[in-house]
């Protein structure tokens, strides 16, 4: 009697496992936030092993991007920022984002933003901004101590405003400006938010 060799490939799971994982990931991320939601918890809610979640989606950040239908890995943006000196973040951040938003990939990203803003999953955007973007950048600009998260939120408010005015409302001539021109124009203000003095209220 011979035993059949186990085939290499993905861990065992039913054909609808990927959809169940995404559905439960959206619910848990929206309810608990990014930091407090583990891959293990998503796997348990989906009735699968954690290995299958990693097989389909890779890292937790990549799963989050899939859950809110962002067609890019967040590390596309966060990776280069890690190599950027603090004094250059205000310039580099929009110089990465504007060409990305203007690309074919950005079209899907902005469609997702429009959908989330109009729907009931705005908590997913909040979680992404506060727990992925803010957690990555805030510790580097936390001067005076405790100001880092607020600094990043000011930056996020400006970038969201640019995205809405340029791609959703399409205010002209702003919507038709070259991305490099927009990036260079807003860069000094973003840098002030990140490293300049903040008014004390």
PDB file of C-alpha atoms in Angstrom:
ATOM      1  CA  UNK A   1       0.000   0.000   0.000  1.00  0.00           C
ATOM      2  CA  UNK A   2       1.411   3.334  -0.985  1.00  0.00           C
ATOM      3  CA  UNK A   3       0.497   6.710   0.392  1.00  0.00           C
ATOM      4  CA  UNK A   4      -0.029   9.639  -1.896  1.00  0.00           C
ATOM      5  CA  UNK A   5       2.539  12.361  -1.472  1.00  0.00           C
ATOM      6  CA  UNK A   6       1.202  15.679  -0.231  1.00  0.00           C
ATOM      7  CA  UNK A   7       1.131  18.193  -3.050  1.00  0.00           C
ATOM      8  CA  UNK A   8       2.979  21.444  -2.503  1.00  0.00           C
ATOM      9  CA  UNK A   9       1.025  24.663  -2.797  1.00  0.00           C
ATOM     10  CA  UNK A  10      -1.441  26.622  -0.736  1.00  0.00           C
ATOM     11  CA  UNK A  11      -2.646  25.360   2.638  1.00  0.00           C
ATOM     12  CA  UNK A  12      -5.994  23.565   2.581  1.00  0.00           C
ATOM     13  CA  UNK A  13      -9.087  25.736   2.440  1.00  0.00           C
ATOM     14  CA  UNK A  14     -12.447  25.862   0.735  1.00  0.00           C
ATOM     15  CA  UNK A  15     -12.958  27.730  -2.501  1.00  0.00           C
ATOM     16  CA  UNK A  16     -14.797  30.589  -0.797  1.00  0.00           C
ATOM     17  CA  UNK A  17     -12.175  30.975   1.929  1.00  0.00           C
ATOM     18  CA  UNK A  18     -10.599  34.039   0.301  1.00  0.00           C
ATOM     19  CA  UNK A  19     -13.918  35.892   0.230  1.00  0.00           C
ATOM     20  CA  UNK A  20     -14.650  34.944   3.841  1.00  0.00           C
ATOM     21  CA  UNK A  21     -11.245  36.211   4.908  1.00  0.00           C
ATOM     22  CA  UNK A  22     -11.821  39.561   3.186  1.00  0.00           C
ATOM     23  CA  UNK A  23     -15.315  39.949   4.647  1.00  0.00           C
ATOM     24  CA  UNK A  24     -14.146  39.225   8.177  1.00  0.00           C
ATOM     25  CA  UNK A  25     -11.054  41.386   7.755  1.00  0.00           C
ATOM     26  CA  UNK A  26     -13.209  44.377   6.759  1.00  0.00           C
ATOM     27  CA  UNK A  27     -15.488  43.858   9.745  1.00  0.00           C
ATOM     28  CA  UNK A  28     -12.709  43.412  12.281  1.00  0.00           C
ATOM     29  CA  UNK A  29     -10.532  46.230  10.954  1.00  0.00           C
ATOM     30  CA  UNK A  30     -13.526  48.599  10.972  1.00  0.00           C
ATOM     31  CA  UNK A  31     -14.586  47.554  14.478  1.00  0.00           C
ATOM     32  CA  UNK A  32     -11.229  47.205  16.232  1.00  0.00           C
ATOM     33  CA  UNK A  33      -8.757  49.141  14.108  1.00  0.00           C
ATOM     34  CA  UNK A  34      -5.571  47.947  12.440  1.00  0.00           C
ATOM     35  CA  UNK A  35      -3.379  47.536  15.518  1.00  0.00           C
ATOM     36  CA  UNK A  36      -5.917  45.576  17.575  1.00  0.00           C
ATOM     37  CA  UNK A  37      -6.836  43.197  14.757  1.00  0.00           C
ATOM     38  CA  UNK A  38      -4.544  40.193  14.344  1.00  0.00           C
ATOM     39  CA  UNK A  39      -4.211  37.859  11.395  1.00  0.00           C
ATOM     40  CA  UNK A  40      -4.975  35.042  13.829  1.00  0.00           C
ATOM     41  CA  UNK A  41      -8.299  36.670  14.801  1.00  0.00           C
ATOM     42  CA  UNK A  42      -9.264  37.127  11.151  1.00  0.00           C
ATOM     43  CA  UNK A  43      -8.354  33.522  10.414  1.00  0.00           C
ATOM     44  CA  UNK A  44     -10.407  32.278  13.374  1.00  0.00           C
ATOM     45  CA  UNK A  45     -13.439  34.318  12.329  1.00  0.00           C
ATOM     46  CA  UNK A  46     -13.089  32.922   8.803  1.00  0.00           C
ATOM     47  CA  UNK A  47     -12.701  29.316   9.913  1.00  0.00           C
ATOM     48  CA  UNK A  48      -9.261  28.919   8.339  1.00  0.00           C
ATOM     49  CA  UNK A  49      -5.660  28.616   9.416  1.00  0.00           C
ATOM     50  CA  UNK A  50      -3.476  31.742   9.666  1.00  0.00           C
ATOM     51  CA  UNK A  51      -1.181  30.224   7.035  1.00  0.00           C
ATOM     52  CA  UNK A  52      -3.982  30.428   4.474  1.00  0.00           C
ATOM     53  CA  UNK A  53      -4.474  34.142   5.213  1.00  0.00           C
ATOM     54  CA  UNK A  54      -0.772  34.755   4.617  1.00  0.00           C
ATOM     55  CA  UNK A  55      -0.870  32.613   1.474  1.00  0.00           C
ATOM     56  CA  UNK A  56      -3.649  34.678  -0.083  1.00  0.00           C
ATOM     57  CA  UNK A  57      -2.683  38.154   1.157  1.00  0.00           C
ATOM     58  CA  UNK A  58       0.876  38.214   2.479  1.00  0.00           C
ATOM     59  CA  UNK A  59       1.395  40.654   5.368  1.00  0.00           C
ATOM     60  CA  UNK A  60      -1.269  42.223   7.569  1.00  0.00           C
ATOM     61  CA  UNK A  61      -0.722  45.553   5.784  1.00  0.00           C
ATOM     62  CA  UNK A  62      -1.328  43.871   2.433  1.00  0.00           C
ATOM     63  CA  UNK A  63      -4.474  42.235   3.822  1.00  0.00           C
ATOM     64  CA  UNK A  64      -5.683  45.631   5.034  1.00  0.00           C
ATOM     65  CA  UNK A  65      -5.067  47.108   1.584  1.00  0.00           C
ATOM     66  CA  UNK A  66      -7.080  44.272   0.045  1.00  0.00           C
ATOM     67  CA  UNK A  67      -9.850  44.670   2.623  1.00  0.00           C
ATOM     68  CA  UNK A  68     -10.443  48.284   1.642  1.00  0.00           C
ATOM     69  CA  UNK A  69      -9.707  47.548  -2.001  1.00  0.00           C
ATOM     70  CA  UNK A  70      -6.586  49.692  -2.264  1.00  0.00           C
ATOM     71  CA  UNK A  71      -4.859  48.473  -5.440  1.00  0.00           C
ATOM     72  CA  UNK A  72      -1.363  49.051  -4.040  1.00  0.00           C
ATOM     73  CA  UNK A  73       0.726  47.723  -1.188  1.00  0.00           C
ATOM     74  CA  UNK A  74       1.019  50.524   1.424  1.00  0.00           C
ATOM     75  CA  UNK A  75       4.749  49.820   1.540  1.00  0.00           C
ATOM     76  CA  UNK A  76       4.969  51.326  -1.959  1.00  0.00           C
ATOM     77  CA  UNK A  77       4.644  54.645  -0.155  1.00  0.00           C
ATOM     78  CA  UNK A  78       5.927  53.838   3.320  1.00  0.00           C
ATOM     79  CA  UNK A  79       9.079  52.059   2.146  1.00  0.00           C
ATOM     80  CA  UNK A  80      10.689  55.089   0.441  1.00  0.00           C
ATOM     81  CA  UNK A  81       9.631  57.351   3.329  1.00  0.00           C
ATOM     82  CA  UNK A  82      11.645  55.225   5.743  1.00  0.00           C
ATOM     83  CA  UNK A  83      14.770  56.132   3.772  1.00  0.00           C
ATOM     84  CA  UNK A  84      13.888  59.849   3.620  1.00  0.00           C
ATOM     85  CA  UNK A  85      15.455  62.306   6.108  1.00  0.00           C
ATOM     86  CA  UNK A  86      12.868  64.059   8.284  1.00  0.00           C
ATOM     87  CA  UNK A  87      13.674  67.436   6.761  1.00  0.00           C
ATOM     88  CA  UNK A  88      12.746  66.127   3.296  1.00  0.00           C
ATOM     89  CA  UNK A  89       9.480  64.331   4.155  1.00  0.00           C
ATOM     90  CA  UNK A  90       7.283  67.271   3.173  1.00  0.00           C
ATOM     91  CA  UNK A  91       8.743  67.243  -0.327  1.00  0.00           C
ATOM     92  CA  UNK A  92       9.071  63.503  -0.879  1.00  0.00           C
ATOM     93  CA  UNK A  93       5.594  62.517   0.357  1.00  0.00           C
ATOM     94  CA  UNK A  94       3.575  64.437  -2.275  1.00  0.00           C
ATOM     95  CA  UNK A  95       6.173  63.681  -4.949  1.00  0.00           C
ATOM     96  CA  UNK A  96       5.371  59.972  -4.413  1.00  0.00           C
ATOM     97  CA  UNK A  97       1.617  60.313  -3.985  1.00  0.00           C
ATOM     98  CA  UNK A  98       0.679  62.725  -6.792  1.00  0.00           C
ATOM     99  CA  UNK A  99       2.193  60.690  -9.672  1.00  0.00           C
ATOM    100  CA  UNK A 100       0.713  57.553  -8.106  1.00  0.00           C
ATOM    101  CA  UNK A 101      -2.752  59.126  -7.917  1.00  0.00           C
ATOM    102  CA  UNK A 102      -2.412  60.277 -11.532  1.00  0.00           C
ATOM    103  CA  UNK A 103      -1.519  56.767 -12.713  1.00  0.00           C
ATOM    104  CA  UNK A 104      -3.864  54.026 -13.852  1.00  0.00           C
ATOM    105  CA  UNK A 105      -3.386  52.345 -10.497  1.00  0.00           C
ATOM    106  CA  UNK A 106      -4.366  55.578  -8.775  1.00  0.00           C
ATOM    107  CA  UNK A 107      -7.701  55.579 -10.578  1.00  0.00           C
ATOM    108  CA  UNK A 108      -8.726  52.473  -8.673  1.00  0.00           C
ATOM    109  CA  UNK A 109      -7.369  53.895  -5.423  1.00  0.00           C
ATOM    110  CA  UNK A 110      -9.415  57.074  -5.768  1.00  0.00           C
ATOM    111  CA  UNK A 111     -12.534  55.126  -6.743  1.00  0.00           C
ATOM    112  CA  UNK A 112     -12.110  53.229  -3.478  1.00  0.00           C
ATOM    113  CA  UNK A 113     -11.715  56.492  -1.541  1.00  0.00           C
ATOM    114  CA  UNK A 114     -14.881  57.877  -3.120  1.00  0.00           C
ATOM    115  CA  UNK A 115     -16.789  54.717  -2.262  1.00  0.00           C
ATOM    116  CA  UNK A 116     -15.585  54.595   1.331  1.00  0.00           C
ATOM    117  CA  UNK A 117     -16.340  58.265   1.963  1.00  0.00           C
ATOM    118  CA  UNK A 118     -19.871  57.771   0.647  1.00  0.00           C
ATOM    119  CA  UNK A 119     -20.495  54.531   2.538  1.00  0.00           C
ATOM    120  CA  UNK A 120     -20.465  53.213   6.056  1.00  0.00           C
ATOM    121  CA  UNK A 121     -16.812  52.093   6.138  1.00  0.00           C
ATOM    122  CA  UNK A 122     -15.207  55.470   6.806  1.00  0.00           C
ATOM    123  CA  UNK A 123     -13.734  53.861   9.954  1.00  0.00           C
ATOM    124  CA  UNK A 124     -11.438  51.890   7.674  1.00  0.00           C
ATOM    125  CA  UNK A 125      -9.960  55.131   6.287  1.00  0.00           C
ATOM    126  CA  UNK A 126      -9.571  56.470   9.819  1.00  0.00           C
ATOM    127  CA  UNK A 127      -7.836  53.281  10.916  1.00  0.00           C
ATOM    128  CA  UNK A 128      -5.513  53.368   7.914  1.00  0.00           C
ATOM    129  CA  UNK A 129      -4.546  56.998   8.552  1.00  0.00           C
ATOM    130  CA  UNK A 130      -4.154  56.694  12.305  1.00  0.00           C
ATOM    131  CA  UNK A 131      -2.680  53.242  12.707  1.00  0.00           C
ATOM    132  CA  UNK A 132      -0.701  52.646   9.521  1.00  0.00           C
ATOM    133  CA  UNK A 133       0.421  56.057   8.242  1.00  0.00           C
ATOM    134  CA  UNK A 134       0.560  57.877  11.592  1.00  0.00           C
ATOM    135  CA  UNK A 135       2.287  54.986  13.353  1.00  0.00           C
ATOM    136  CA  UNK A 136       4.961  54.969  10.655  1.00  0.00           C
ATOM    137  CA  UNK A 137       5.740  58.703  10.546  1.00  0.00           C
ATOM    138  CA  UNK A 138       4.655  60.221  13.878  1.00  0.00           C
ATOM    139  CA  UNK A 139       7.556  58.909  16.005  1.00  0.00           C
ATOM    140  CA  UNK A 140      10.020  60.613  13.646  1.00  0.00           C
ATOM    141  CA  UNK A 141       8.413  64.058  14.009  1.00  0.00           C
ATOM    142  CA  UNK A 142       7.384  63.846  17.672  1.00  0.00           C
ATOM    143  CA  UNK A 143       8.927  67.151  18.768  1.00  0.00           C
ATOM    144  CA  UNK A 144       7.810  68.353  21.232  1.00  0.00           C
ATOM    145  CA  UNK A 145       6.833  64.939  22.633  1.00  0.00           C
ATOM    146  CA  UNK A 146       3.221  64.086  21.980  1.00  0.00           C
ATOM    147  CA  UNK A 147       2.894  66.283  18.874  1.00  0.00           C
ATOM    148  CA  UNK A 148       3.730  63.598  16.290  1.00  0.00           C
ATOM    149  CA  UNK A 149       0.215  62.195  15.726  1.00  0.00           C
ATOM    150  CA  UNK A 150      -1.289  65.684  15.393  1.00  0.00           C
ATOM    151  CA  UNK A 151       1.421  66.716  12.923  1.00  0.00           C
ATOM    152  CA  UNK A 152       0.668  63.707  10.715  1.00  0.00           C
ATOM    153  CA  UNK A 153      -3.075  64.377  10.915  1.00  0.00           C
ATOM    154  CA  UNK A 154      -2.527  67.923   9.629  1.00  0.00           C
ATOM    155  CA  UNK A 155      -0.547  66.442   6.727  1.00  0.00           C
ATOM    156  CA  UNK A 156      -3.274  63.873   6.068  1.00  0.00           C
ATOM    157  CA  UNK A 157      -5.961  66.580   6.064  1.00  0.00           C
ATOM    158  CA  UNK A 158      -4.082  68.531   3.385  1.00  0.00           C
ATOM    159  CA  UNK A 159      -3.443  65.462   1.223  1.00  0.00           C
ATOM    160  CA  UNK A 160      -7.066  64.318   1.503  1.00  0.00           C
ATOM    161  CA  UNK A 161      -8.130  67.810   0.516  1.00  0.00           C
ATOM    162  CA  UNK A 162      -5.890  67.646  -2.551  1.00  0.00           C
ATOM    163  CA  UNK A 163      -7.282  64.233  -3.503  1.00  0.00           C
ATOM    164  CA  UNK A 164     -10.898  65.357  -3.153  1.00  0.00           C
ATOM    165  CA  UNK A 165     -10.448  68.690  -4.956  1.00  0.00           C
ATOM    166  CA  UNK A 166      -8.275  67.275  -7.746  1.00  0.00           C
ATOM    167  CA  UNK A 167      -9.803  63.868  -8.450  1.00  0.00           C
ATOM    168  CA  UNK A 168     -13.323  63.732  -6.998  1.00  0.00           C
ATOM    169  CA  UNK A 169     -14.715  67.289  -7.290  1.00  0.00           C
ATOM    170  CA  UNK A 170     -12.239  68.065 -10.109  1.00  0.00           C
ATOM    171  CA  UNK A 171     -11.843  71.780  -9.456  1.00  0.00           C
ATOM    172  CA  UNK A 172     -10.185  73.465 -12.461  1.00  0.00           C
ATOM    173  CA  UNK A 173      -7.515  74.512 -13.189  1.00  0.00           C
ATOM    174  CA  UNK A 174      -6.216  72.710 -10.081  1.00  0.00           C
ATOM    175  CA  UNK A 175      -7.318  69.316 -11.409  1.00  0.00           C
ATOM    176  CA  UNK A 176      -5.288  69.760 -14.593  1.00  0.00           C
ATOM    177  CA  UNK A 177      -2.038  71.008 -13.055  1.00  0.00           C
ATOM    178  CA  UNK A 178       1.015  68.805 -13.492  1.00  0.00           C
ATOM    179  CA  UNK A 179       1.467  66.580 -10.410  1.00  0.00           C
ATOM    180  CA  UNK A 180       5.007  67.894  -9.961  1.00  0.00           C
ATOM    181  CA  UNK A 181       3.689  71.458  -9.701  1.00  0.00           C
ATOM    182  CA  UNK A 182       1.104  70.510  -7.073  1.00  0.00           C
ATOM    183  CA  UNK A 183       3.687  68.538  -5.102  1.00  0.00           C
ATOM    184  CA  UNK A 184       6.233  71.372  -5.091  1.00  0.00           C
ATOM    185  CA  UNK A 185       3.576  73.914  -4.111  1.00  0.00           C
ATOM    186  CA  UNK A 186       2.234  72.062  -1.095  1.00  0.00           C
ATOM    187  CA  UNK A 187       5.588  70.650   0.053  1.00  0.00           C
ATOM    188  CA  UNK A 188       6.640  73.643   2.221  1.00  0.00           C
ATOM    189  CA  UNK A 189       3.322  73.602   4.055  1.00  0.00           C
ATOM    190  CA  UNK A 190       3.536  69.835   4.653  1.00  0.00           C
ATOM    191  CA  UNK A 191       7.061  70.251   5.986  1.00  0.00           C
ATOM    192  CA  UNK A 192       5.884  73.011   8.322  1.00  0.00           C
ATOM    193  CA  UNK A 193       3.230  70.688   9.687  1.00  0.00           C
ATOM    194  CA  UNK A 194       5.853  67.991  10.244  1.00  0.00           C
ATOM    195  CA  UNK A 195       8.740  69.939  11.745  1.00  0.00           C
ATOM    196  CA  UNK A 196       7.685  73.572  12.238  1.00  0.00           C
ATOM    197  CA  UNK A 197       6.231  75.190  15.311  1.00  0.00           C
ATOM    198  CA  UNK A 198       2.605  74.375  16.025  1.00  0.00           C
ATOM    199  CA  UNK A 199       0.363  77.035  17.612  1.00  0.00           C
ATOM    200  CA  UNK A 200      -0.245  76.354  21.279  1.00  0.00           C
ATOM    201  CA  UNK A 201      -3.930  76.570  22.147  1.00  0.00           C
TER     202      UNK A 201
END
